[in-house]
CSV table of C-alpha atoms in Angstrom, one decimal:
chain,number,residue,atom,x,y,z
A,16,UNK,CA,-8.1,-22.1,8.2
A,17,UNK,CA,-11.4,-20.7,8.1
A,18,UNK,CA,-12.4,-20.0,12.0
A,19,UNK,CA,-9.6,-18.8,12.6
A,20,UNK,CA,-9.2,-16.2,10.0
A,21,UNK,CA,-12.9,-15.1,11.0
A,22,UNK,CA,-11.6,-15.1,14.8
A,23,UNK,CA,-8.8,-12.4,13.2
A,24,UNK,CA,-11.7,-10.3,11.9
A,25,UNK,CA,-14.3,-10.2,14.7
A,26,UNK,CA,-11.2,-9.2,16.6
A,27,UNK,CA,-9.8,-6.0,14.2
A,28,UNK,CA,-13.6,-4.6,14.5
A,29,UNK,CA,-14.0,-5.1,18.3
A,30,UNK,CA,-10.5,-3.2,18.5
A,31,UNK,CA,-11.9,-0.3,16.7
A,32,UNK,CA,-15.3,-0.6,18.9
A,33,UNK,CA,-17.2,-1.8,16.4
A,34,UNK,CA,-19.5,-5.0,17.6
A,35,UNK,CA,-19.9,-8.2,16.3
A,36,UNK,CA,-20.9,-11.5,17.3
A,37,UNK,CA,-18.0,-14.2,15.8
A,38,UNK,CA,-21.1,-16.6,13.8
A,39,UNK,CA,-19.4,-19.4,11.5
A,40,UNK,CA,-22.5,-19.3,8.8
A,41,UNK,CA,-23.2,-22.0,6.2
A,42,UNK,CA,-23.1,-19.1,4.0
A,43,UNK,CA,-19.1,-19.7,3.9
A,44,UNK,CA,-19.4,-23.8,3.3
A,45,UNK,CA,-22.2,-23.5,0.4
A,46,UNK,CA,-20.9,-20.1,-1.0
A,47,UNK,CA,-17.6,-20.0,-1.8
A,48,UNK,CA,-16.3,-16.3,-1.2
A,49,UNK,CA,-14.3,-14.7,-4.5
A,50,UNK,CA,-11.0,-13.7,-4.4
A,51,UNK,CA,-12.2,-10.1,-3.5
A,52,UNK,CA,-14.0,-10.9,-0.8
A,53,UNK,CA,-10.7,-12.1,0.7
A,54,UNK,CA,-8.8,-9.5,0.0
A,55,UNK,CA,-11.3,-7.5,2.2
A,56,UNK,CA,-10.8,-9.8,4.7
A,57,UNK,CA,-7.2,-9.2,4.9
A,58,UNK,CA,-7.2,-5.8,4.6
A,59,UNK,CA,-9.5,-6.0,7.8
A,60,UNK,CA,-7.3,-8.2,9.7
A,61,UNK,CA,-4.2,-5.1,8.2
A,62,UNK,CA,-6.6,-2.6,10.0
A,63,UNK,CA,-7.8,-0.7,7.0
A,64,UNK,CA,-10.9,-1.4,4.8
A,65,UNK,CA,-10.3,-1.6,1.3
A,66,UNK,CA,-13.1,1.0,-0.5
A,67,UNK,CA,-13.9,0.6,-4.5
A,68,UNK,CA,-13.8,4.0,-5.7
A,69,UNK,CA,-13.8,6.2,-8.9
A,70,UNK,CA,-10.6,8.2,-8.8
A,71,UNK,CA,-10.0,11.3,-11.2
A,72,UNK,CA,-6.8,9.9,-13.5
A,73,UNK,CA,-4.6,12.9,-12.9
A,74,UNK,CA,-5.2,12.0,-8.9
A,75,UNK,CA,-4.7,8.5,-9.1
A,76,UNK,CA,-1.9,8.8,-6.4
A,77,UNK,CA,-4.4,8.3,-3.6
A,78,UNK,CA,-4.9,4.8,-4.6
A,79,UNK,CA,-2.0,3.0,-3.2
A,80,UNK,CA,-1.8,4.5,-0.1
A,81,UNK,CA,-3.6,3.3,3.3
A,82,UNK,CA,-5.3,6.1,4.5
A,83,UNK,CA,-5.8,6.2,8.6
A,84,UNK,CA,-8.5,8.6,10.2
A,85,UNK,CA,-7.2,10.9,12.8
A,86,UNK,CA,-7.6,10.0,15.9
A,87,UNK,CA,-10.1,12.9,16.4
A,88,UNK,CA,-12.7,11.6,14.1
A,89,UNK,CA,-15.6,13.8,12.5
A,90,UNK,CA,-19.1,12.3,12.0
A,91,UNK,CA,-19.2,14.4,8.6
A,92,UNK,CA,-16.4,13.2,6.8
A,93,UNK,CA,-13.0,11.0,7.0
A,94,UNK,CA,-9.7,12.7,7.3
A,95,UNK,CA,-6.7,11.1,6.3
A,96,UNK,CA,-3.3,11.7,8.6
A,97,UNK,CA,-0.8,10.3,6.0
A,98,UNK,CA,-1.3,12.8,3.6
A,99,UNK,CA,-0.5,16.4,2.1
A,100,UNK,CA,0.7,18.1,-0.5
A,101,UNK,CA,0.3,21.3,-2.8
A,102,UNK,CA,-3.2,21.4,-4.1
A,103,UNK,CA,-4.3,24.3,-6.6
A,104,UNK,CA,-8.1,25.6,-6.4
A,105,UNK,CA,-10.4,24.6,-9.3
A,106,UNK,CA,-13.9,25.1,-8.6
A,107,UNK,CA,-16.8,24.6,-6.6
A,108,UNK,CA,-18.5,21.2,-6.6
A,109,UNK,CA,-21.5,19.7,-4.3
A,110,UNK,CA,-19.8,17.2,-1.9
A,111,UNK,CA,-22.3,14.2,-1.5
A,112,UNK,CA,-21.6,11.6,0.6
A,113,UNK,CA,-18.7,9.3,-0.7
A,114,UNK,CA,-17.5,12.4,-2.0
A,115,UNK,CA,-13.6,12.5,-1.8
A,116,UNK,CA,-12.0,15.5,-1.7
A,117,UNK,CA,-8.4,17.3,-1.2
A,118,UNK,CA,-8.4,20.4,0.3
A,119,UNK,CA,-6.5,22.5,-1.8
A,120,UNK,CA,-4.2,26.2,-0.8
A,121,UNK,CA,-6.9,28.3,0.1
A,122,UNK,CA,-7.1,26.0,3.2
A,123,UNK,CA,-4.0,27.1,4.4
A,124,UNK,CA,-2.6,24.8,7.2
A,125,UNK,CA,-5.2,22.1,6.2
A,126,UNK,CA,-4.3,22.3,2.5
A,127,UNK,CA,-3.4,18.7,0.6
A,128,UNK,CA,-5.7,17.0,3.6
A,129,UNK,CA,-7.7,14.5,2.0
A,130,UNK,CA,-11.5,13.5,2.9
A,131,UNK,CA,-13.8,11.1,2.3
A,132,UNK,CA,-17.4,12.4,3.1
A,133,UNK,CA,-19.6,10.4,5.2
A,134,UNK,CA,-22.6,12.5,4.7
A,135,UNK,CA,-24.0,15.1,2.1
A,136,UNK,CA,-22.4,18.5,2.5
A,137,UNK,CA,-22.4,21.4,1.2
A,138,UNK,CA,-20.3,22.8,-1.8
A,139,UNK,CA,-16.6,24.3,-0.2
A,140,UNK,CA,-14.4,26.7,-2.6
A,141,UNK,CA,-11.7,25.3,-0.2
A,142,UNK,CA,-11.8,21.6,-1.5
A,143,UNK,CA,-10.9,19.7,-4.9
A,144,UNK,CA,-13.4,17.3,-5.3
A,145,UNK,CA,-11.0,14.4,-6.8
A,146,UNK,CA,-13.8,11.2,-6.7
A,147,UNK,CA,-16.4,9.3,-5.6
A,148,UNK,CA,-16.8,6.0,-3.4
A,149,UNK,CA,-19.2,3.4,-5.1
A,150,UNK,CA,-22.8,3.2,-3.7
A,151,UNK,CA,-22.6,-0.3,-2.5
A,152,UNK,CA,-19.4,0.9,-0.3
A,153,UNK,CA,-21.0,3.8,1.4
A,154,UNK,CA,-22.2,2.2,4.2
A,155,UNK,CA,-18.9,1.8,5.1
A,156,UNK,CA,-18.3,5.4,5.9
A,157,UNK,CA,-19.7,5.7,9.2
A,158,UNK,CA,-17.8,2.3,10.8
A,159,UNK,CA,-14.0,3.8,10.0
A,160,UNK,CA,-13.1,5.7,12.8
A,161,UNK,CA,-9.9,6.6,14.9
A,162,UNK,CA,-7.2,5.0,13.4
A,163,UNK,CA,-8.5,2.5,11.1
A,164,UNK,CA,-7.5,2.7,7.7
A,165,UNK,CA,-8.9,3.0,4.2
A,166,UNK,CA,-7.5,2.3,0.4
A,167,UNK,CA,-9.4,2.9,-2.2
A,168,UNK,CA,-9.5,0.6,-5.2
């Protein structure tokens, strides 16, 4: 049932502080939503946002894992708690916003940490740049905070 998987929504964003008014909109009746549209509404009501994103091949590991920001959120970029792992250096890159990056051994402690850049920043010897989230998805960004989760797809 439609209103009540819209109830399930308005309430995942109000329990990350994030308001909306519930509004049943003729948009749904006369415009069918695709399958992907539902998808992100499931993921919503799972607690994590599901983010279209180019992924370099040889990192496509990150895909099929939910991704939760830590509980002390940055306004600059997203940082996963799930997950680490051995990173190698290999260059410097610009880090725009979208920008997803692991941090790689010459982070030390922080190495294998994996953000997602909410705004531009500058280049970091520190971090692998591994891929980028679409344009459309960017707004995004600033809305997952403290515990919600993101998968890229």
């Amino acid at each position: 049932d439609i209103v009540a998987m819209i109830g399930k929504v308005v309430k995942a964003f109000h329990k990350h502080g994030i308001k909306v008014i519930e509004h049943h909109s003729t948009h749904l009746t006369y415009e069918p939503l695709q399958e992907k549209d539902w998808e992100d509404i499931a993921a919503l009501s799972q607690n994590y946002v599901r983010l279209r994103a180019k992924i370099r091949p040889e990192y496509s590991f990150v895909r099929n894992i939910i991704h939760h920001d830590r509980p002390d959120s940055s306004d600059l970029v997203f940082r996963s708690q799930e997950y680490r792992q051995q990173i190698l250096p290999e260059g410097i890159c610009e880090r725009p916003a979208g920008s997803i990056s692991l941090s790689n051994e010459k982070y030390r402690r922080y190495m294998g940490e994996l953000e997602a850049a909410r705004v531009d920043l500058p280049a970091d010897e520190r971090l692998n740049i591994i891929g980028q989230v679409a344009p459309e998805y960017l707004r995004y960004l600033s809305c997952i905070r403290q515990g919600l989760g993101i998968k890229f797809v």
